Tab-separated table of C-alpha atoms in Angstrom:
chain	number	residue	atom	x	y	z
A	1	MET	CA	48.469	41.542	74.127
A	2	SER	CA	49.765	37.954	74.258
A	3	LYS	CA	53.517	37.159	73.707
A	4	VAL	CA	52.910	35.685	70.233
A	5	THR	CA	50.538	38.541	69.163
A	6	LYS	CA	53.027	41.033	70.280
A	7	ALA	CA	55.899	39.387	68.624
A	8	LEU	CA	54.028	39.003	65.320
A	9	ALA	CA	53.065	42.731	65.533
A	10	ILE	CA	56.777	43.659	65.845
A	11	GLY	CA	57.887	41.394	63.232
A	12	LEU	CA	55.274	42.770	60.632
A	13	LEU	CA	56.218	46.217	61.625
A	14	SER	CA	59.932	45.604	60.975
A	15	LEU	CA	58.823	44.116	57.613
A	16	VAL	CA	57.086	47.259	56.562
A	17	PHE	CA	59.797	49.737	57.525
A	18	SER	CA	62.927	47.714	56.880
A	19	ILE	CA	63.548	49.357	53.502
A	20	HIS	CA	63.768	52.855	54.942
A	21	LEU	CA	66.408	51.766	57.521
A	22	HIS	CA	68.556	50.217	54.903
A	23	ALA	CA	68.935	53.675	53.266
A	24	GLN	CA	69.632	55.673	56.541
A	25	SER	CA	71.958	53.356	58.283
A	26	GLY	CA	73.572	51.269	55.620
A	27	ASP	CA	74.651	47.630	56.210
A	28	SER	CA	74.710	47.080	59.996
A	29	THR	CA	77.004	43.799	59.621
A	30	LYS	CA	80.474	44.329	61.170
A	31	THR	CA	83.548	43.546	59.193
A	32	LYS	CA	87.108	42.627	59.864
A	33	PRO	CA	89.918	45.141	58.606
A	34	SER	CA	90.343	42.869	55.717
A	35	GLY	CA	86.759	43.150	54.608
A	36	GLN	CA	85.646	39.798	55.582
A	37	VAL	CA	82.153	39.851	57.019
A	38	LEU	CA	81.656	38.931	60.725
A	39	ASP	CA	78.127	37.734	60.757
A	40	LYS	CA	76.680	34.692	62.197
A	41	ILE	CA	73.559	32.458	62.229
A	42	ILE	CA	71.804	32.951	65.508
A	43	ALA	CA	68.811	30.744	64.825
A	44	LYS	CA	67.608	27.900	62.487
A	45	VAL	CA	63.894	27.190	61.975
A	46	ASP	CA	63.812	24.181	59.470
A	47	ASN	CA	65.381	25.494	56.221
A	48	TYR	CA	65.260	29.113	57.183
A	49	ILE	CA	67.842	31.068	59.093
A	50	ILE	CA	68.196	34.402	61.081
A	51	LEU	CA	71.495	36.293	60.925
A	52	GLU	CA	72.842	38.714	63.478
A	53	SER	CA	72.776	41.448	61.177
A	54	ASP	CA	68.937	40.707	60.531
A	55	LEU	CA	68.589	41.155	64.259
A	56	GLN	CA	70.672	44.401	64.323
A	57	ARG	CA	68.782	46.020	61.519
A	58	ALA	CA	65.205	45.031	62.736
A	59	TYR	CA	66.194	46.478	66.271
A	60	LEU	CA	67.466	49.681	64.848
A	61	GLU	CA	64.010	49.812	62.757
A	62	ALA	CA	62.205	49.480	65.968
A	63	ILE	CA	64.075	51.939	67.834
A	64	SER	CA	63.725	54.389	64.998
A	65	GLN	CA	59.896	53.860	65.231
A	66	ALA	CA	59.860	54.154	68.922
A	67	GLN	CA	61.140	57.825	68.383
A	68	GLN	CA	57.940	58.221	66.490
A	69	GLY	CA	55.566	57.274	69.179
A	70	PHE	CA	55.868	53.430	69.256
A	71	GLU	CA	57.002	51.512	72.205
A	72	ALA	CA	60.550	50.498	71.822
A	73	PRO	CA	60.881	46.872	72.212
A	74	SER	CA	64.090	44.900	73.595
A	75	ARG	CA	66.506	43.077	71.457
A	76	CYS	CA	64.782	39.857	72.915
A	77	ASP	CA	61.663	40.878	71.854
A	78	ILE	CA	63.103	41.489	68.245
A	79	PHE	CA	64.668	38.114	68.335
A	80	GLU	CA	61.517	36.309	69.241
A	81	SER	CA	59.481	38.341	66.654
A	82	LEU	CA	61.961	37.066	63.856
A	83	LEU	CA	61.813	33.544	65.154
A	84	ILE	CA	58.122	33.365	64.971
A	85	ASN	CA	58.134	34.938	61.544
A	86	LYS	CA	60.248	32.232	60.438
A	87	LEU	CA	58.299	29.582	62.312
A	88	MET	CA	55.123	31.010	60.380
A	89	VAL	CA	57.008	30.576	57.002
A	90	ALA	CA	58.300	27.141	57.859
A	91	LYS	CA	54.818	26.040	58.951
A	92	ALA	CA	53.499	27.548	55.736
A	93	ASP	CA	55.687	24.929	53.803
A	94	ILE	CA	54.454	22.029	55.853
A	95	ASP	CA	50.669	23.001	55.416
A	96	SER	CA	51.203	24.120	51.775
A	97	VAL	CA	50.184	27.692	52.338
A	98	ILE	CA	51.477	29.222	49.010
A	99	VAL	CA	51.909	32.931	47.952
A	100	THR	CA	52.543	33.196	44.202
A	101	ASP	CA	55.099	35.667	42.498
A	102	ALA	CA	51.852	37.202	40.845
A	103	GLU	CA	50.485	38.321	44.286
A	104	VAL	CA	53.839	39.754	45.191
A	105	ILE	CA	54.988	41.443	41.944
A	106	LEU	CA	52.725	44.472	41.785
A	107	GLU	CA	53.356	45.327	45.304
A	108	THR	CA	57.008	45.010	44.857
A	109	ASP	CA	56.991	47.426	41.746
A	110	GLN	CA	54.770	49.735	43.929
A	111	ARG	CA	57.075	49.708	46.981
A	112	PHE	CA	60.145	50.118	44.942
A	113	ASN	CA	58.783	53.009	42.759
A	114	MET	CA	57.930	54.733	46.242
A	115	VAL	CA	61.512	54.242	47.317
A	116	LEU	CA	62.995	55.473	43.940
A	117	GLN	CA	60.606	58.590	44.042
A	118	GLN	CA	61.958	59.363	47.528
A	119	MET	CA	65.288	59.552	45.753
A	120	GLY	CA	64.125	61.946	43.188
A	121	GLY	CA	63.698	59.116	40.692
A	122	ASP	CA	67.361	58.770	39.979
A	123	GLU	CA	68.996	55.331	40.089
A	124	GLU	CA	72.576	56.647	40.736
A	125	THR	CA	71.191	58.373	44.061
A	126	LEU	CA	69.498	55.038	44.981
A	127	VAL	CA	72.687	53.012	44.556
A	128	LYS	CA	74.688	55.513	46.742
A	129	ALA	CA	71.871	55.625	49.656
A	130	TYR	CA	71.512	51.705	49.647
A	131	GLY	CA	74.711	50.419	48.427
A	132	LYS	CA	72.796	48.100	46.051
A	133	THR	CA	71.811	48.059	42.406
A	134	ALA	CA	68.078	48.665	41.686
A	135	GLU	CA	67.839	44.776	40.909
A	136	GLN	CA	69.255	43.846	44.081
A	137	LEU	CA	67.074	46.199	46.154
A	138	LYS	CA	63.972	44.943	44.219
A	139	SER	CA	65.032	41.385	44.819
A	140	GLU	CA	65.195	42.208	48.637
A	141	ILE	CA	61.752	44.037	48.637
A	142	HIS	CA	60.310	41.154	46.785
A	143	ASP	CA	61.513	38.555	49.308
A	144	MET	CA	60.396	40.722	52.308
A	145	ILE	CA	56.936	41.206	50.874
A	146	LYS	CA	56.636	37.636	50.090
A	147	GLU	CA	57.365	36.674	53.717
A	148	GLN	CA	55.041	39.281	54.997
A	149	LYS	CA	52.104	37.870	52.814
A	150	ILE	CA	52.914	34.328	53.851
A	151	ILE	CA	52.729	35.298	57.453
A	152	ALA	CA	49.571	37.263	56.883
A	153	LYS	CA	48.045	34.227	55.046
A	154	MET	CA	48.957	31.823	57.872
A	155	ARG	CA	47.654	34.222	60.475
A	156	ALA	CA	44.326	34.595	58.627
A	157	ASN	CA	43.977	30.850	58.219
A	158	ILE	CA	44.575	30.327	61.995
A	159	THR	CA	41.939	32.963	62.860
A	160	GLN	CA	39.556	32.585	59.869
A	161	ASN	CA	35.886	32.577	60.574
A	162	MET	CA	36.587	34.096	63.941
A	163	ALA	CA	33.645	36.205	65.206
A	164	VAL	CA	32.401	37.395	68.313
A	165	SER	CA	28.851	37.472	69.375
A	166	PRO	CA	27.123	40.446	71.234
A	167	ALA	CA	27.170	38.274	74.289
A	168	GLU	CA	30.853	37.917	73.963
A	169	VAL	CA	31.389	41.645	73.803
A	170	ARG	CA	29.267	42.238	76.798
A	171	LYS	CA	31.258	39.792	78.804
A	172	PHE	CA	34.682	41.215	77.574
A	173	TYR	CA	33.447	44.612	78.499
A	174	ASN	CA	32.056	43.626	82.050
A	175	GLN	CA	35.474	42.043	82.724
A	176	ILE	CA	37.095	45.307	82.628
A	177	PRO	CA	37.237	47.024	85.963
A	178	THR	CA	35.482	50.382	86.008
A	179	ASP	CA	38.482	52.346	86.675
A	180	SER	CA	40.458	50.715	83.844
A	181	LEU	CA	38.024	51.427	81.157
A	182	PRO	CA	39.824	53.487	78.587
A	183	PHE	CA	39.021	57.228	78.029
A	184	PHE	CA	38.354	57.970	74.394
A	185	SER	CA	39.281	61.531	72.775
A	186	ALA	CA	36.720	63.403	70.959
A	187	GLU	CA	35.769	61.782	67.552
A	188	VAL	CA	34.331	62.893	64.239
A	189	ALA	CA	32.290	61.734	61.459
A	190	VAL	CA	33.943	62.926	58.260
A	191	GLY	CA	33.258	62.235	54.467
A	192	GLN	CA	34.556	63.252	51.240
A	193	ILE	CA	33.682	63.342	47.493
A	194	VAL	CA	36.621	63.166	45.225
A	195	LYS	CA	36.987	64.470	41.689
A	196	LYS	CA	40.159	63.779	39.805
A	197	PRO	CA	40.540	66.134	36.703
A	198	GLU	CA	39.815	64.496	33.388
A	199	VAL	CA	42.723	65.415	31.165
A	200	ASN	CA	41.598	66.851	27.902
A	201	ARG	CA	41.871	65.513	24.478
A	202	LYS	CA	44.344	68.261	23.296
A	203	GLU	CA	46.880	67.107	26.198
A	204	LYS	CA	46.415	63.392	25.298
A	205	ASP	CA	46.961	64.022	21.736
A	206	ARG	CA	50.083	65.887	22.525
A	207	VAL	CA	51.385	62.844	24.534
A	208	ILE	CA	50.540	60.590	21.709
A	209	ASP	CA	52.195	62.831	19.204
A	210	GLN	CA	55.288	62.827	21.381
A	211	LEU	CA	55.431	58.886	21.671
A	212	ASN	CA	54.829	58.571	17.829
A	213	ASN	CA	57.739	60.944	17.323
A	214	ILE	CA	60.092	58.903	19.672
A	215	LYS	CA	58.856	55.648	17.830
A	216	GLN	CA	59.879	57.155	14.485
A	217	GLN	CA	63.174	58.190	15.834
A	218	ILE	CA	63.902	54.752	16.781
A	219	LEU	CA	62.854	53.122	13.468
A	220	ASP	CA	64.646	55.528	11.681
A	221	GLY	CA	67.878	54.313	13.466
A	222	GLU	CA	68.587	57.723	14.978
A	223	THR	CA	68.417	56.270	18.501
A	224	ASP	CA	67.353	53.212	20.450
A	225	PHE	CA	64.501	52.176	22.416
A	226	ALA	CA	66.392	51.967	25.865
A	227	THR	CA	68.133	55.201	25.483
A	228	MET	CA	64.665	57.087	24.809
A	229	ALA	CA	63.216	55.160	27.690
A	230	ARG	CA	65.895	56.485	29.941
A	231	LYS	CA	65.300	59.864	28.792
A	232	TYR	CA	61.776	60.399	28.576
A	233	SER	CA	59.825	57.468	30.470
A	234	GLU	CA	57.837	58.379	33.620
A	235	ASP	CA	57.784	54.841	34.996
A	236	PRO	CA	60.536	55.122	37.963
A	237	GLY	CA	60.465	51.174	38.226
A	238	SER	CA	61.686	50.446	34.814
A	239	LYS	CA	63.136	53.719	33.481
A	240	ALA	CA	66.683	53.031	34.554
A	241	GLN	CA	66.526	49.531	32.961
A	242	GLY	CA	65.803	51.199	29.648
A	243	GLY	CA	62.104	50.450	30.160
A	244	ASP	CA	62.542	46.628	30.614
A	245	LEU	CA	59.716	45.017	32.689
A	246	GLY	CA	60.957	41.524	32.607
A	247	PHE	CA	58.562	38.558	32.261
A	248	PHE	CA	54.961	38.649	33.162
A	249	GLY	CA	52.285	36.156	32.771
A	250	LYS	CA	48.783	36.847	31.353
A	251	GLY	CA	46.552	39.036	33.601
A	252	GLU	CA	49.358	40.535	35.535
A	253	LEU	CA	49.577	43.964	33.711
A	254	ALA	CA	46.938	46.402	32.779
A	255	PRO	CA	44.632	44.790	30.106
A	256	GLU	CA	45.401	47.460	27.599
A	257	TYR	CA	48.941	46.956	27.900
A	258	GLU	CA	48.914	43.251	27.760
A	259	SER	CA	46.343	43.380	24.616
A	260	MET	CA	48.948	45.506	22.820
A	261	ALA	CA	52.056	43.779	23.870
A	262	LEU	CA	50.611	40.151	22.797
A	263	SER	CA	49.625	41.602	19.412
A	264	LEU	CA	53.246	42.419	18.560
A	265	ARG	CA	55.967	40.352	16.865
A	266	GLN	CA	59.268	39.929	18.714
A	267	GLY	CA	61.133	43.027	18.302
A	268	GLU	CA	58.272	45.057	16.972
A	269	ILE	CA	57.080	48.319	18.563
A	270	GLY	CA	53.360	49.195	18.911
A	271	ASN	CA	51.336	52.428	18.485
A	272	PRO	CA	50.755	54.248	21.707
A	273	VAL	CA	48.117	52.815	23.978
A	274	GLU	CA	46.402	54.256	27.054
A	275	SER	CA	45.898	52.557	30.426
A	276	GLN	CA	44.981	53.779	33.929
A	277	PHE	CA	48.803	54.815	34.278
A	278	GLY	CA	48.964	56.895	31.102
A	279	PHE	CA	50.106	56.390	27.629
A	280	HIS	CA	52.701	53.433	26.758
A	281	LEU	CA	54.888	53.036	23.779
A	282	ILE	CA	55.452	49.175	23.998
A	283	GLN	CA	58.112	46.872	22.406
A	284	LEU	CA	57.729	43.078	22.671
A	285	LEU	CA	61.283	41.442	23.642
A	286	GLU	CA	60.374	37.963	23.991
A	287	ARG	CA	57.685	35.267	24.664
A	288	LYS	CA	58.057	32.036	26.471
A	289	GLY	CA	54.749	30.242	26.777
A	290	ASP	CA	52.337	32.201	28.722
A	291	LYS	CA	54.860	34.711	29.691
A	292	TYR	CA	56.052	37.674	27.734
A	293	ASN	CA	58.983	40.255	28.282
A	294	THR	CA	58.217	43.804	27.188
A	295	ARG	CA	59.898	47.226	27.634
A	296	HIS	CA	57.967	50.590	27.513
A	297	ILE	CA	58.083	54.281	27.566
A	298	LEU	CA	55.418	55.711	29.954
A	299	ILE	CA	54.282	59.346	29.493
A	300	LYS	CA	51.610	60.589	31.517
A	301	PRO	CA	49.296	63.409	30.293
A	302	LYS	CA	48.963	66.174	32.996
A	303	PRO	CA	45.567	67.968	33.818
A	304	THR	CA	45.536	71.686	32.790
A	305	GLU	CA	44.100	74.430	34.969
A	306	GLU	CA	41.049	74.308	32.851
A	307	ASP	CA	40.771	70.558	33.532
A	308	ILE	CA	40.851	71.441	37.309
A	309	VAL	CA	38.408	73.967	37.104
A	310	LYS	CA	35.999	71.771	35.263
A	311	ALA	CA	36.308	69.275	38.309
A	312	GLU	CA	35.621	72.036	40.595
A	313	ARG	CA	32.454	72.987	38.796
A	314	ASN	CA	31.349	69.327	38.839
A	315	LEU	CA	31.707	69.160	42.509
A	316	ASP	CA	30.001	72.321	43.124
A	317	SER	CA	26.985	71.215	41.039
A	318	LEU	CA	26.957	68.073	43.458
A	319	ARG	CA	27.186	70.396	46.408
A	320	ASN	CA	24.219	72.242	45.390
A	321	LEU	CA	22.103	69.066	44.790
A	322	ILE	CA	23.010	67.865	48.317
A	323	GLN	CA	22.256	71.207	49.939
A	324	LEU	CA	18.724	71.261	48.338
A	325	ASP	CA	18.113	67.623	49.570
A	326	SER	CA	17.832	66.343	45.976
A	327	MET	CA	20.417	63.864	46.451
A	328	SER	CA	22.228	62.555	49.837
A	329	PHE	CA	25.764	62.923	50.390
A	330	ALA	CA	26.305	59.004	50.810
A	331	LYS	CA	24.585	58.470	47.365
A	332	ALA	CA	26.667	61.294	45.729
A	333	ALA	CA	29.814	59.817	47.015
A	334	LYS	CA	28.827	56.200	45.954
A	335	ASP	CA	27.892	57.250	42.417
A	336	PHE	CA	30.383	60.130	41.578
A	337	SER	CA	33.616	60.051	44.071
A	338	ASP	CA	36.662	59.018	42.369
A	339	ASP	CA	38.289	57.708	45.630
A	340	ARG	CA	37.309	54.005	46.026
A	341	GLY	CA	38.570	53.920	49.460
A	342	THR	CA	35.907	56.209	50.870
A	343	SER	CA	33.073	56.110	48.096
A	344	ASP	CA	31.982	52.420	49.029
A	345	ASN	CA	31.428	53.674	52.488
A	346	GLY	CA	29.248	56.541	51.592
A	347	GLY	CA	32.286	58.705	51.311
A	348	PHE	CA	33.101	58.414	55.075
A	349	PHE	CA	36.399	57.895	56.461
A	350	SER	CA	36.452	54.800	58.660
A	351	ASP	CA	38.522	53.767	61.758
A	352	PRO	CA	41.051	51.047	60.289
A	353	THR	CA	40.760	48.987	63.355
A	354	THR	CA	37.000	49.036	63.806
A	355	GLY	CA	35.640	50.162	60.560
A	356	ALA	CA	33.525	52.441	62.448
A	357	ASN	CA	32.596	55.823	60.609
A	358	LYS	CA	33.922	57.885	63.554
A	359	LEU	CA	37.449	58.541	64.354
A	360	THR	CA	39.759	61.360	66.081
A	361	LEU	CA	40.788	64.101	64.032
A	362	ARG	CA	44.428	63.136	64.363
A	363	THR	CA	43.854	59.727	62.715
A	364	LEU	CA	43.444	61.722	59.460
A	365	GLU	CA	46.841	61.504	58.179
A	366	ASP	CA	46.616	64.609	55.942
A	367	PRO	CA	47.405	67.716	58.043
A	368	ILE	CA	45.758	69.911	55.725
A	369	LEU	CA	42.508	67.758	56.128
A	370	TYR	CA	42.849	67.983	59.852
A	371	PHE	CA	43.065	71.812	59.902
A	372	THR	CA	40.262	72.000	57.326
A	373	ILE	CA	37.633	70.100	59.423
A	374	ASP	CA	38.844	71.750	62.498
A	375	THR	CA	37.537	75.115	61.117
A	376	MET	CA	34.243	73.903	59.754
A	377	LYS	CA	30.930	73.745	61.679
A	378	VAL	CA	29.399	70.190	62.356
A	379	GLY	CA	26.711	69.609	59.537
A	380	THR	CA	28.338	71.802	56.695
A	381	LEU	CA	29.680	70.851	53.423
A	382	SER	CA	32.939	72.514	52.329
A	383	ARG	CA	33.207	74.255	48.886
A	384	PRO	CA	35.443	72.336	46.448
A	385	LEU	CA	38.848	72.288	47.648
A	386	ARG	CA	42.032	71.408	45.688
A	387	TYR	CA	44.480	69.114	47.311
A	388	GLU	CA	47.274	66.523	46.121
A	389	GLU	CA	47.025	62.776	47.087
A	390	GLN	CA	49.620	59.993	46.651
A	391	ASN	CA	49.244	57.536	44.023
A	392	PRO	CA	49.636	54.239	45.761
A	393	ARG	CA	50.986	52.702	42.683
A	394	THR	CA	53.629	55.073	42.008
A	395	GLY	CA	54.033	57.141	45.173
A	396	GLU	CA	53.777	60.346	43.011
A	397	ALA	CA	51.640	63.402	44.160
A	398	GLU	CA	48.556	63.880	41.793
A	399	LYS	CA	46.114	67.027	41.835
A	400	ALA	CA	42.576	66.311	42.711
A	401	VAL	CA	39.462	68.231	44.114
A	402	ARG	CA	37.159	67.366	46.943
A	403	LEU	CA	34.194	68.246	48.966
A	404	LEU	CA	34.238	67.561	52.831
A	405	TYR	CA	31.315	66.783	54.815
A	406	TYR	CA	31.723	67.307	58.749
A	407	LYS	CA	28.779	65.211	59.798
A	408	GLU	CA	29.159	64.859	63.416
A	409	LYS	CA	31.388	65.369	66.461
A	410	TYR	CA	31.256	62.989	69.595
A	411	PRO	CA	32.712	64.323	72.699
A	412	ALA	CA	35.498	62.815	74.759
A	413	HIS	CA	34.295	60.035	77.136
A	414	ARG	CA	34.876	56.887	78.966
A	415	ALA	CA	34.299	53.633	77.076
A	416	ASN	CA	30.799	52.230	77.231
A	417	LEU	CA	28.896	49.681	75.345
A	418	GLN	CA	26.504	52.099	73.622
A	419	ASP	CA	28.923	54.551	72.182
A	420	ASP	CA	31.885	52.338	71.759
A	421	TYR	CA	30.434	48.860	70.681
A	422	GLU	CA	32.453	48.644	67.666
A	423	LYS	CA	35.763	49.456	69.430
A	424	LEU	CA	34.956	47.055	72.253
A	425	LYS	CA	34.052	44.416	69.528
A	426	ALA	CA	37.149	44.911	67.763
A	427	ALA	CA	39.041	44.287	71.205
A	428	ALA	CA	37.217	41.380	72.129
A	429	LYS	CA	37.799	39.857	68.723
A	430	LYS	CA	41.549	40.762	68.996
A	431	GLN	CA	41.848	38.765	72.316
A	432	LYS	CA	39.985	35.912	70.904
A	433	GLU	CA	42.452	35.803	67.871
A	434	SER	CA	45.329	35.993	70.281
A	435	GLU	CA	43.972	32.949	72.148
A	436	ALA	CA	43.842	31.102	69.029
A	437	LEU	CA	47.407	32.150	67.929
A	438	GLU	CA	48.673	31.125	71.393
A	439	LYS	CA	47.058	27.668	70.958
A	440	TRP	CA	48.459	27.270	67.259
A	441	PHE	CA	51.853	28.219	68.366
A	442	LYS	CA	52.319	25.626	71.136
A	443	LEU	CA	51.463	22.908	68.600
A	444	ALA	CA	53.406	24.318	65.641
A	445	LYS	CA	56.785	24.806	67.422
A	446	GLU	CA	56.763	21.016	68.048
A	447	GLU	CA	56.494	20.235	64.290
A	448	VAL	CA	59.513	22.152	63.077
A	449	PHE	CA	63.241	22.051	63.957
A	450	ILE	CA	64.430	25.101	65.789
A	451	ASP	CA	68.070	25.551	66.752
A	452	ILE	CA	69.049	28.782	68.864
A	453	ASP	CA	72.380	30.170	69.217
A	454	PRO	CA	73.346	29.746	73.229
A	455	ALA	CA	74.014	33.423	73.332
A	456	TYR	CA	70.292	34.095	72.930
A	457	ASP	CA	69.133	31.514	75.565
A	458	ARG	CA	68.667	34.537	77.952
A	459	CYS	CA	65.964	35.597	75.740
A	460	ASN	CA	63.693	32.712	76.694
A	461	ALA	CA	62.222	32.899	73.153
A	462	LEU	CA	59.183	30.854	72.260
A	463	GLN	CA	58.555	29.919	75.972
A	464	ILE	CA	54.781	30.133	76.241
A	465	SER	CA	53.235	29.332	79.650
A	466	ASP	CA	50.281	26.937	79.729
């Protein structure tokens, strides 16, 4: 891994995990007895700065990850990664590489909701853990995600349309000494067909009635919208703010939500409306041009035991069709699975690095999935299995049912072109991208103003040999 590529990898890792450290270790900035902060700027890259406290936080995060199997970088490694991040962002300004708020807002809400869920959905617990209000924390997450997206977009621009030919893969492979070829652990090809229980009409009507009752209480003056949102809403991101979502532009929220919101007069409360998130009771607060501010109460209908059993029967019927060769597993997954992450790949889990449909069992993050596959025979299809999966939007666990297909097992072996072409291709491409990043870096660092505190001269940051 080249110096620049390594620094970018460390930097992106620190952006991904920084939120967790803030809760665990608090603010690492030292203070005088009087309470005055003793922090200082240790680097400037055009209009962007790096504080000593930024370095300390990122370093502690890296050490924390090292304890979980990551190689621990030095403080100089971390300093250089932060410097290259800022260089990427500064160069993005020069090159007019833009990331809009619309690209950031949804992911900010998702990340904030996950953090809030980890705190039991309670804002007071969140404030105690982070020493910040929900809005302050959300603003920090927003800024970090925006920087992360800018860096990713810059990197994509630098390495765009970069591919490797079969000849380049063979050359890459042949340059590796035989005794240095990697040894790959046993791998498996595993697929799934997921069915999420469809909530019955009776449960949906119960939720609609509950929301209508809440609306009537508000209209009768018995309570107010914000109070009921704090009491009943199941949206952790807005519940503590009385359901207030803030301003959004057209196309940024669920279409059903937006349609109802834009049909209302200012201050008016609409009828309950269903979206992919559940049922919403919406009040329009204000409109400014193409943007609108609303608050809502979200209540999610829950699948009953009967709904789950119905999903199991549905999968059992699919299982029979597959076993009778009336339908292939891949077609059944593509047409009927509710998990889009695997259904478009014929139902198969894929290696995140190579995209190949074979991976080590330990790559499967779900321990229950790991142990289930470990007890199955190659070529077999499981019976419908209940499990819980995390909703990426809310961080909440949701009930689902799936069939597992253990298609094939590949024995442990030393790397070779026939069995490991996709892995070698990915490694060759990574090397090619690394060389492109090095070349870009040598030119880019001459186009921006960089000032480093003398205390960090020892790190020799940004010194790339020709």
